[in-house]
Short mmCIF file of C-alpha atoms in Angstrom, two decimals:
data_model
loop_
_atom_site.label_atom_id
_atom_site.label_comp_id
_atom_site.label_asym_id
_atom_site.label_seq_id
_atom_site.Cartn_x
_atom_site.Cartn_y
_atom_site.Cartn_z
CA MET Z 30 23.27 9.33 10.91
CA PHE Z 31 24.48 7.09 8.13
CA GLU Z 32 25.78 8.82 5.01
CA SER Z 33 24.40 6.73 2.13
CA VAL Z 34 21.19 4.87 1.40
CA LEU Z 35 20.62 2.16 -1.23
CA VAL Z 36 17.05 2.16 -2.44
CA ALA Z 37 16.03 -1.40 -3.21
CA ASN Z 38 13.08 -0.58 -5.45
CA ARG Z 39 12.07 1.08 -8.70
CA GLY Z 40 9.70 3.60 -10.32
CA GLU Z 41 7.89 6.30 -8.45
CA ILE Z 42 8.65 5.05 -4.96
CA ALA Z 43 12.40 4.96 -5.73
CA SER Z 44 12.18 8.49 -6.96
CA ARG Z 45 10.21 9.57 -3.86
CA ILE Z 46 12.78 8.04 -1.44
CA ILE Z 47 15.74 9.41 -3.45
CA HIS Z 48 14.30 12.94 -3.18
CA THR Z 49 14.28 12.93 0.54
CA VAL Z 50 17.60 11.13 0.91
CA ARG Z 51 19.29 13.78 -1.19
CA ALA Z 52 17.41 16.59 0.54
CA MET Z 53 18.88 15.35 3.88
CA GLY Z 54 22.41 15.60 2.40
CA LEU Z 55 22.83 11.86 2.11
CA LYS Z 56 24.05 9.83 -0.87
CA ALA Z 57 21.24 8.09 -2.77
CA ILE Z 58 22.12 4.77 -4.49
CA ALA Z 59 19.67 3.22 -6.98
CA VAL Z 60 19.52 -0.32 -8.29
CA TYR Z 61 17.82 -1.03 -11.54
CA SER Z 62 16.95 -3.80 -13.95
CA GLU Z 63 17.72 -3.81 -17.67
CA ALA Z 64 14.08 -2.83 -18.38
CA ASP Z 65 14.34 0.28 -16.16
CA ALA Z 66 17.65 1.74 -17.30
CA ASP Z 67 16.03 4.85 -18.76
CA LEU Z 68 13.54 5.58 -16.04
CA PRO Z 69 13.86 8.88 -14.10
CA PHE Z 70 14.80 7.36 -10.72
CA VAL Z 71 18.07 5.99 -12.18
CA ALA Z 72 19.21 9.43 -13.28
CA GLU Z 73 18.00 11.08 -10.11
CA ALA Z 74 20.31 8.99 -7.90
CA ASP Z 75 23.89 9.86 -7.03
CA GLU Z 76 24.92 6.37 -8.11
CA ALA Z 77 23.09 3.57 -9.89
CA ILE Z 78 23.89 -0.15 -10.23
CA LEU Z 79 22.48 -2.57 -12.74
CA ILE Z 80 21.32 -5.73 -10.83
CA GLY Z 81 19.88 -7.97 -13.49
CA PRO Z 82 17.37 -8.65 -16.22
CA PRO Z 83 13.72 -7.44 -16.24
CA GLN Z 84 12.31 -10.47 -14.35
CA PRO Z 85 11.76 -9.42 -10.75
CA ALA Z 86 13.02 -12.77 -9.41
CA ARG Z 87 16.39 -12.02 -11.05
CA SER Z 88 16.62 -8.36 -10.03
CA TYR Z 89 14.43 -6.59 -7.49
CA LEU Z 90 13.56 -9.84 -5.64
CA ASP Z 91 17.12 -11.20 -5.76
CA ALA Z 92 18.43 -10.48 -2.27
CA PRO Z 93 22.04 -11.58 -2.96
CA ARG Z 94 22.29 -9.19 -5.94
CA ILE Z 95 20.95 -6.30 -3.92
CA LEU Z 96 23.34 -6.96 -1.02
CA GLU Z 97 26.19 -7.27 -3.49
CA ALA Z 98 25.27 -3.87 -4.91
CA ALA Z 99 25.31 -2.42 -1.43
CA ARG Z 100 28.77 -3.85 -0.81
CA ARG Z 101 30.11 -2.55 -4.14
CA THR Z 102 28.84 0.97 -3.52
CA ASN Z 103 29.75 1.04 0.20
CA ALA Z 104 26.10 1.74 1.08
CA GLN Z 105 25.42 2.04 4.79
CA ALA Z 106 21.66 1.63 4.82
CA VAL Z 107 18.96 0.00 2.75
CA HIS Z 108 15.42 1.38 2.17
CA PRO Z 109 13.10 -1.26 0.59
CA GLY Z 110 10.20 1.07 -0.44
CA TYR Z 111 6.99 -0.98 -0.78
CA GLY Z 112 6.36 -4.34 -2.54
CA PHE Z 113 9.25 -6.56 -3.67
CA LEU Z 114 11.36 -7.37 -0.53
CA SER Z 115 9.94 -4.64 1.74
CA GLU Z 116 8.02 -7.08 3.99
CA ASN Z 117 10.45 -9.99 3.75
CA ALA Z 118 11.72 -10.65 7.28
CA ALA Z 119 14.56 -12.89 5.98
CA PHE Z 120 15.83 -10.08 3.77
CA ALA Z 121 15.69 -7.60 6.64
CA ARG Z 122 17.77 -9.98 8.68
CA GLN Z 123 20.28 -10.42 5.85
CA VAL Z 124 20.65 -6.60 5.60
CA ILE Z 125 21.33 -6.29 9.28
CA ASP Z 126 23.65 -9.30 9.33
CA ALA Z 127 25.66 -7.62 6.59
CA GLY Z 128 26.36 -4.73 8.90
CA LEU Z 129 23.85 -2.38 7.17
CA VAL Z 130 21.05 -0.27 8.62
CA TRP Z 131 17.62 -1.66 7.71
CA ILE Z 132 15.17 1.21 7.19
CA GLY Z 133 12.13 -0.51 8.40
CA PRO Z 134 10.71 -2.30 11.46
CA PRO Z 135 12.50 -5.09 13.28
CA PRO Z 136 12.50 -8.38 11.30
CA LEU Z 137 10.55 -10.10 14.07
CA ALA Z 138 7.74 -7.44 13.74
CA ILE Z 139 7.67 -8.10 9.96
CA ALA Z 140 7.43 -11.88 10.56
CA ARG Z 141 4.71 -11.62 13.18
CA MET Z 142 2.48 -9.47 11.00
CA GLY Z 143 3.27 -11.31 7.78
CA ASP Z 144 0.98 -14.24 8.60
CA LYS Z 145 -2.59 -12.90 8.77
CA ILE Z 146 -3.81 -15.62 11.21
CA ASN Z 147 -0.95 -14.91 13.64
CA ALA Z 148 -1.52 -11.25 13.25
CA ARG Z 149 -5.23 -11.64 14.16
CA ASN Z 150 -4.33 -13.62 17.25
CA LEU Z 151 -1.78 -11.03 18.34
CA MET Z 152 -4.12 -8.16 17.88
CA LYS Z 153 -6.89 -9.87 19.81
CA GLU Z 154 -4.46 -10.28 22.72
CA ALA Z 155 -3.58 -6.59 22.42
CA GLY Z 156 -7.24 -5.55 22.69
CA VAL Z 157 -7.55 -4.56 19.03
CA PRO Z 158 -11.00 -5.50 17.60
CA VAL Z 159 -10.88 -8.39 15.10
CA ALA Z 160 -13.76 -9.74 13.04
CA PRO Z 161 -15.18 -13.15 13.88
CA GLY Z 162 -13.11 -15.82 12.15
CA VAL Z 163 -10.64 -18.66 12.56
CA TRP Z 164 -7.60 -18.70 14.86
CA GLU Z 165 -5.62 -21.28 12.95
CA PRO Z 166 -5.23 -22.31 9.26
CA VAL Z 167 -8.17 -24.10 7.72
CA PRO Z 168 -6.85 -27.52 6.52
CA ASP Z 169 -9.57 -28.59 4.00
CA ALA Z 170 -12.85 -27.64 2.43
CA ASP Z 171 -14.92 -29.66 4.85
CA THR Z 172 -13.43 -27.89 7.84
CA ALA Z 173 -13.93 -24.63 6.03
CA ALA Z 174 -17.68 -25.35 5.60
CA GLU Z 175 -17.96 -26.09 9.33
CA GLU Z 176 -16.12 -22.87 10.29
CA ALA Z 177 -18.20 -20.77 7.91
CA GLU Z 178 -21.41 -22.09 9.54
CA ARG Z 179 -19.97 -21.05 12.91
CA ILE Z 180 -18.84 -17.64 11.77
CA GLY Z 181 -21.99 -16.93 9.70
CA TYR Z 182 -22.23 -16.11 6.03
CA PRO Z 183 -21.13 -14.10 4.13
CA VAL Z 184 -17.46 -14.96 4.82
CA MET Z 185 -14.21 -13.80 3.27
CA VAL Z 186 -11.71 -16.41 2.15
CA LYS Z 187 -8.05 -15.27 2.28
CA ALA Z 188 -4.51 -16.51 1.92
CA ALA Z 189 -2.91 -16.35 5.32
CA ALA Z 190 0.47 -15.29 3.90
CA GLY Z 191 -0.89 -13.21 1.00
CA GLY Z 192 -1.53 -9.68 -0.03
CA GLY Z 193 -2.68 -7.57 -2.98
CA GLY Z 194 -6.09 -9.21 -3.01
CA ILE Z 195 -4.68 -12.42 -4.61
CA GLY Z 196 -6.92 -15.35 -3.86
CA MET Z 197 -9.43 -13.32 -1.85
CA ALA Z 198 -13.15 -13.95 -2.35
CA ALA Z 199 -16.35 -13.14 -0.54
CA VAL Z 200 -18.80 -16.11 -0.45
CA ARG Z 201 -22.42 -16.45 0.59
CA ASP Z 202 -23.09 -20.16 0.70
CA GLU Z 203 -21.30 -23.46 1.03
CA ALA Z 204 -21.05 -24.16 -2.68
CA GLY Z 205 -19.32 -20.84 -3.24
CA LEU Z 206 -17.15 -21.43 -0.20
CA ARG Z 207 -15.83 -24.79 -1.43
CA ALA Z 208 -14.99 -23.41 -4.88
CA ALA Z 209 -13.32 -20.28 -3.39
CA PHE Z 210 -11.39 -22.35 -0.91
CA GLU Z 211 -9.74 -24.48 -3.54
CA THR Z 212 -8.97 -21.49 -5.74
CA ALA Z 213 -7.52 -19.54 -2.87
CA ARG Z 214 -5.37 -22.39 -1.73
CA THR Z 215 -3.98 -22.98 -5.24
CA ARG Z 216 -3.14 -19.29 -5.73
CA ALA Z 217 -1.71 -18.98 -2.26
CA GLU Z 218 0.69 -21.81 -2.86
CA ARG Z 219 1.66 -20.38 -6.26
CA PHE Z 220 2.17 -16.68 -5.27
CA PHE Z 221 3.16 -16.94 -1.62
CA GLY Z 222 4.61 -20.36 -1.11
CA SER Z 223 2.07 -21.17 1.60
CA ALA Z 224 -1.30 -22.81 1.16
CA ASP Z 225 -2.61 -21.75 4.53
CA ILE Z 226 -6.14 -20.22 4.32
CA LEU Z 227 -8.11 -18.17 6.77
CA LEU Z 228 -11.78 -17.30 7.00
CA GLU Z 229 -13.41 -14.29 8.62
CA ARG Z 230 -16.78 -12.62 8.51
CA TYR Z 231 -17.36 -10.48 5.47
CA VAL Z 232 -18.64 -7.00 6.33
CA GLU Z 233 -21.33 -5.82 3.96
CA ARG Z 234 -20.75 -2.38 2.36
CA ALA Z 235 -17.66 -1.87 4.52
CA ARG Z 236 -15.25 0.96 4.35
CA HIS Z 237 -11.55 0.14 4.22
CA VAL Z 238 -9.79 2.59 6.53
CA GLU Z 239 -6.20 2.44 7.58
CA VAL Z 240 -4.23 4.28 10.27
CA GLN Z 241 -0.69 5.53 9.67
CA ILE Z 242 1.54 4.86 12.69
CA LEU Z 243 5.16 5.71 13.41
CA GLY Z 244 7.23 3.82 15.91
CA LEU Z 245 9.93 6.11 17.31
CA ALA Z 246 13.45 5.18 18.32
CA ASP Z 247 12.63 5.57 22.03
CA GLY Z 248 9.83 2.98 21.78
CA THR Z 249 6.88 5.44 21.56
CA VAL Z 250 4.27 4.75 18.91
CA VAL Z 251 2.25 7.68 17.47
CA ALA Z 252 -0.73 7.78 15.09
CA LEU Z 253 -0.58 10.29 12.24
CA GLY Z 254 -4.28 9.99 11.17
CA GLU Z 255 -6.35 7.71 9.06
CA ARG Z 256 -6.80 7.22 5.27
CA ASP Z 257 -9.83 5.93 3.47
CA CYS Z 258 -8.85 3.30 0.90
CA SER Z 259 -12.33 2.00 -0.03
CA VAL Z 260 -12.09 2.71 -3.76
CA GLN Z 261 -10.77 -0.63 -4.98
CA ARG Z 262 -10.79 -2.85 -8.03
CA ARG Z 263 -10.09 -6.59 -7.49
CA HIS Z 264 -9.40 -5.79 -3.83
CA GLN Z 265 -6.61 -3.40 -4.90
CA LYS Z 266 -6.69 0.32 -4.13
CA VAL Z 267 -7.27 2.93 -6.76
CA ALA Z 268 -7.89 6.08 -4.75
CA GLU Z 269 -7.28 7.18 -1.17
CA GLU Z 270 -8.11 10.23 0.93
CA THR Z 271 -7.61 11.71 4.38
CA PRO Z 272 -9.43 12.36 6.58
CA SER Z 273 -11.93 9.59 5.83
CA PRO Z 274 -15.40 10.99 5.13
CA GLY Z 275 -16.87 7.91 6.86
CA VAL Z 276 -14.94 8.31 10.16
CA ALA Z 277 -15.35 11.04 12.73
CA GLY Z 278 -15.30 11.87 16.40
CA GLU Z 279 -15.32 8.97 18.87
CA LEU Z 280 -14.85 6.37 16.12
CA ARG Z 281 -11.69 8.08 14.91
CA GLU Z 282 -10.37 8.31 18.43
CA ARG Z 283 -10.95 4.59 19.01
CA MET Z 284 -9.29 3.62 15.71
CA LEU Z 285 -6.19 5.71 16.32
CA ALA Z 286 -5.84 4.41 19.86
CA ALA Z 287 -6.18 0.77 18.67
CA ALA Z 288 -3.52 1.33 15.99
CA VAL Z 289 -1.10 2.70 18.60
CA ARG Z 290 -1.82 -0.40 20.79
CA ALA Z 291 -1.12 -2.64 17.74
CA GLY Z 292 2.26 -1.00 17.15
CA GLU Z 293 3.18 -1.20 20.85
CA ALA Z 294 2.21 -4.85 21.05
CA ILE Z 295 4.90 -5.88 18.55
CA GLY Z 296 7.60 -3.32 19.42
CA TYR Z 297 7.08 -1.41 16.14
CA ARG Z 298 9.74 0.99 14.81
CA GLY Z 299 9.43 3.19 11.71
CA ALA Z 300 6.45 3.77 9.45
CA GLY Z 301 3.66 1.21 9.33
CA THR Z 302 -0.06 1.00 8.67
CA VAL Z 303 -2.87 -0.71 10.53
CA GLU Z 304 -5.64 -1.61 8.12
CA CYS Z 305 -9.22 -1.99 9.29
CA LEU Z 306 -12.72 -2.58 7.96
CA VAL Z 307 -15.42 -0.19 9.22
CA ASP Z 308 -19.08 -1.19 9.32
CA PRO Z 309 -20.93 2.03 8.61
CA ALA Z 310 -24.14 0.63 10.00
CA THR Z 311 -22.82 -0.14 13.50
CA LYS Z 312 -19.77 2.17 13.59
CA ASP Z 313 -17.71 -0.89 14.60
CA PHE Z 314 -14.24 -1.53 13.16
CA PHE Z 315 -12.14 -4.66 12.80
CA PHE Z 316 -8.42 -5.26 12.30
CA LEU Z 317 -7.69 -6.41 8.79
CA GLU Z 318 -3.86 -6.59 8.56
CA MET Z 319 -0.72 -4.56 9.27
CA ASN Z 320 1.56 -3.35 6.48
CA THR Z 321 5.08 -3.24 7.93
CA ARG Z 322 6.40 -0.72 5.46
CA LEU Z 323 5.80 2.63 3.75
CA GLN Z 324 2.42 2.59 1.98
CA VAL Z 325 1.75 3.60 -1.58
CA GLU Z 326 -0.72 6.23 -0.32
CA HIS Z 327 1.55 7.85 2.22
CA PRO Z 328 1.55 11.22 0.33
CA VAL Z 329 -1.95 12.17 1.49
CA THR Z 330 -0.86 11.90 5.07
CA GLU Z 331 2.17 14.02 4.31
CA LEU Z 332 0.04 16.68 2.63
CA VAL Z 333 -2.31 17.18 5.59
CA THR Z 334 0.31 16.85 8.37
CA GLY Z 335 3.33 18.51 6.69
CA ILE Z 336 5.45 15.57 7.92
CA ASP Z 337 7.87 13.87 5.54
CA LEU Z 338 7.39 10.17 6.33
CA VAL Z 339 10.53 9.02 4.55
CA GLU Z 340 12.54 11.56 6.54
CA GLN Z 341 11.07 10.10 9.78
CA GLN Z 342 11.91 6.60 8.62
CA LEU Z 343 15.55 7.56 8.13
CA LEU Z 344 15.74 9.34 11.47
CA VAL Z 345 14.17 6.43 13.37
CA ALA Z 346 16.54 3.98 11.66
CA ALA Z 347 19.47 5.99 12.73
CA GLY Z 348 18.20 6.13 16.28
CA GLU Z 349 17.55 9.80 16.20
CA PRO Z 350 14.51 11.85 17.31
CA VAL Z 351 11.88 12.65 14.70
CA SER Z 352 11.68 16.13 13.20
CA PHE Z 353 8.17 17.00 14.45
CA THR Z 354 6.71 17.66 17.92
CA ALA Z 355 3.04 17.49 17.23
CA VAL Z 356 0.63 16.06 14.71
CA GLU Z 357 -1.72 18.83 13.48
CA PRO Z 358 -3.66 17.75 10.39
CA ARG Z 359 -4.79 20.58 8.11
CA GLY Z 360 -7.25 20.37 5.22
CA HIS Z 361 -8.07 17.42 3.01
CA ALA Z 362 -5.99 15.36 0.58
CA ILE Z 363 -6.84 12.88 -2.16
CA GLU Z 364 -4.54 10.45 -4.03
CA LEU Z 365 -5.49 8.95 -7.42
CA ARG Z 366 -3.38 6.09 -8.79
CA VAL Z 367 -2.63 6.57 -12.52
CA TYR Z 368 -2.22 3.16 -14.10
CA ALA Z 369 -1.28 1.97 -17.58
CA GLU Z 370 -4.49 -0.04 -17.90
CA ASP Z 371 -7.74 -0.27 -19.69
CA PRO Z 372 -10.15 2.12 -17.87
CA VAL Z 373 -13.13 -0.28 -18.18
CA ARG Z 374 -11.75 -3.82 -17.58
CA PHE Z 375 -8.61 -2.68 -15.67
CA LEU Z 376 -6.28 -4.89 -17.68
CA PRO Z 377 -2.71 -3.74 -17.99
CA GLY Z 378 -1.85 -1.91 -21.21
CA PRO Z 379 1.94 -1.34 -21.49
CA GLY Z 380 3.50 0.74 -24.19
CA GLU Z 381 5.82 3.66 -25.09
CA ILE Z 382 4.80 7.00 -23.61
CA ARG Z 383 4.67 9.49 -26.50
CA VAL Z 384 3.17 12.36 -24.49
CA TRP Z 385 3.49 13.06 -20.78
CA GLU Z 386 2.11 16.37 -19.53
CA GLU Z 387 1.53 16.75 -15.83
CA PRO Z 388 -0.97 19.14 -14.27
CA VAL Z 389 0.55 21.97 -12.24
CA GLY Z 390 -0.85 24.39 -9.73
CA ASP Z 391 -1.39 25.07 -6.00
CA GLY Z 392 -2.16 21.98 -4.02
CA ILE Z 393 -1.07 19.52 -6.67
CA ARG Z 394 1.59 16.89 -6.17
CA ILE Z 395 2.72 14.28 -8.70
CA ASP Z 396 4.81 11.27 -7.66
CA ALA Z 397 5.80 9.91 -11.06
CA GLY Z 398 7.80 6.89 -12.05
CA TYR Z 399 7.84 7.68 -15.80
CA ALA Z 400 8.41 10.44 -18.25
CA GLU Z 401 7.91 11.13 -21.91
CA GLY Z 402 9.83 8.66 -24.02
CA ASN Z 403 9.86 5.89 -21.39
CA THR Z 404 8.18 2.53 -21.98
CA VAL Z 405 5.83 0.88 -19.55
CA THR Z 406 6.81 -2.78 -19.73
CA PRO Z 407 4.74 -5.84 -18.67
CA HIS Z 408 7.24 -6.96 -16.13
CA TYR Z 409 5.96 -4.85 -13.20
CA ASP Z 410 2.88 -3.35 -11.68
CA PRO Z 411 1.40 -0.80 -14.18
CA LEU Z 412 1.41 2.12 -11.72
CA MET Z 413 2.81 5.09 -13.55
CA ALA Z 414 2.16 7.97 -11.14
CA LYS Z 415 0.22 9.14 -8.11
CA LEU Z 416 -1.74 12.30 -8.63
CA CYS Z 417 -2.34 13.96 -5.30
CA VAL Z 418 -4.22 17.11 -4.35
CA HIS Z 419 -4.63 19.07 -1.14
CA ALA Z 420 -7.20 21.75 -0.22
CA ASP Z 421 -8.85 23.33 2.78
CA THR Z 422 -12.04 21.28 2.34
CA ARG Z 423 -13.00 17.98 0.83
CA ASP Z 424 -15.27 19.70 -1.67
CA ASP Z 425 -12.39 21.87 -2.78
CA ALA Z 426 -10.08 18.82 -2.98
CA VAL Z 427 -12.53 16.98 -5.19
CA ARG Z 428 -12.84 19.96 -7.51
CA ARG Z 429 -9.08 20.35 -7.62
CA ALA Z 430 -8.72 16.63 -8.40
CA ARG Z 431 -11.21 16.87 -11.26
CA ALA Z 432 -9.30 19.73 -12.82
CA ALA Z 433 -5.96 17.90 -12.36
CA VAL Z 434 -7.23 14.68 -13.95
CA GLY Z 435 -8.53 16.65 -16.88
CA ALA Z 436 -5.18 18.35 -17.29
CA PHE Z 437 -3.06 15.18 -17.12
CA ARG Z 438 -2.17 14.14 -20.68
CA ILE Z 439 -0.63 10.75 -21.32
CA GLU Z 440 -0.48 9.34 -24.83
CA GLY Z 441 0.84 5.91 -25.79
CA PRO Z 442 -0.18 3.23 -23.30
CA LYS Z 443 -3.77 2.99 -22.21
CA THR Z 444 -4.46 4.73 -18.88
CA ASN Z 445 -7.19 4.76 -16.25
CA LEU Z 446 -7.44 8.55 -16.35
CA PRO Z 447 -11.01 8.27 -17.90
CA PHE Z 448 -11.99 6.04 -15.01
CA LEU Z 449 -10.64 8.45 -12.51
CA ALA Z 450 -12.65 11.30 -14.00
CA GLU Z 451 -15.73 9.02 -13.87
CA LEU Z 452 -14.98 8.23 -10.24
CA LEU Z 453 -14.67 11.88 -9.14
CA ASP Z 454 -18.11 12.63 -10.80
CA HIS Z 455 -19.88 9.66 -9.24
CA PRO Z 456 -22.47 10.75 -6.64
CA GLU Z 457 -21.30 8.25 -4.01
CA PHE Z 458 -17.70 9.54 -4.19
CA ALA Z 459 -18.77 13.14 -4.45
CA ASP Z 460 -20.78 12.96 -1.23
CA GLY Z 461 -18.34 10.62 0.55
CA SER Z 462 -20.81 7.82 1.09
CA TYR Z 463 -18.96 5.20 -0.93
CA ASP Z 464 -17.73 1.77 0.27
CA THR Z 465 -15.52 -1.05 -1.06
CA GLY Z 466 -18.18 -2.10 -3.56
CA LEU Z 467 -18.28 1.21 -5.40
CA VAL Z 468 -16.13 0.25 -8.41
CA GLY Z 469 -18.02 -3.03 -8.82
CA ARG Z 470 -21.32 -1.11 -8.90
CA MET Z 471 -19.89 1.43 -11.36
CA ARG Z 472 -18.84 -1.37 -13.73
CA GLU Z 473 -22.12 -3.34 -13.39
CA ARG Z 474 -23.84 -0.23 -14.53
#
């Protein structure tokens, strides 16, 4: 086992990783931008290195600066967290070439899953269900119109190299398709450096369900259960839970088995997530994409399995056996993402935190990136904390989540806590019948 880990990230996920690194008796090294100097993760690390100004391109996305920080601190391994450089195959190769341990999957696996069209093709070959769609980039709007007629409306327009919902749009006719195609291509080029666009059938009232997998050092791939991520605004997740209230029995078994096949097909190592769309009407599911990293919502899987996923990542990266012998889920867990944003329009609302009072009690876990006196700046994603609850049943977990949201006090920046309270009281969420359109219906009302 290596003795020191540089965490190439910030905020709550940096704190989360540092906690396990130190619990394992290893040295935790943080890197931080000028805007983050006072955040908790910097103080929690054994050593912290300033790597640049607030702009991500000059700090957390600057690979040479991060590698220089690793050299200066004699770090032996690098954990990228999520976002930033976590799914950058070139950065993973640079870490390895520098003689460091990359705490993530092989660079080739990252590259193969980074392009959504390539990923679709690979998954089809591996026997993983994929939605009807294209098998190569769509070059222009005319071709897109032809392909959409073949696939059948409605269709989803996506950036092949993208993520985070940027440029995605569901369209129901040719006029909408042509407009969405041009918008998606422009945004794809701007945000991802690739104008490649894919089309696939849009599943009405779908559930977004993902499977957590872990590729072990000996080549084995195991599934640690599924998470329902259907509560989304602008195609970005707001709440997650496990087990999914929309998946059970034979459907769950098929999804877990398909996720294992997906990992085996690309020689996966470490923690990863196979994301799928589930059609509630037919009980069919389709591969959506694979996230070759630790997910934001990993705490709910940890709560029901008792398995520390970051610990397993470190063990796998060191070539050691994992610390568990069986996956035995217990109870129900819900994660609510607490953002510094307007609770109605979901627009970021940065500001100084004057009051920060977290809920406490049995079954409550807070993964926070901020504390009282810190400032949420406009330079990064406005996620402040993840409020997670665990209970024996889903009904008890929902009740516990309601109480915890009511007890979470944040004053200063705007927060989405009022929205989360509204969500937990909504009949569709309360009975578990919701789908990816829930937030849109709530806001239309």
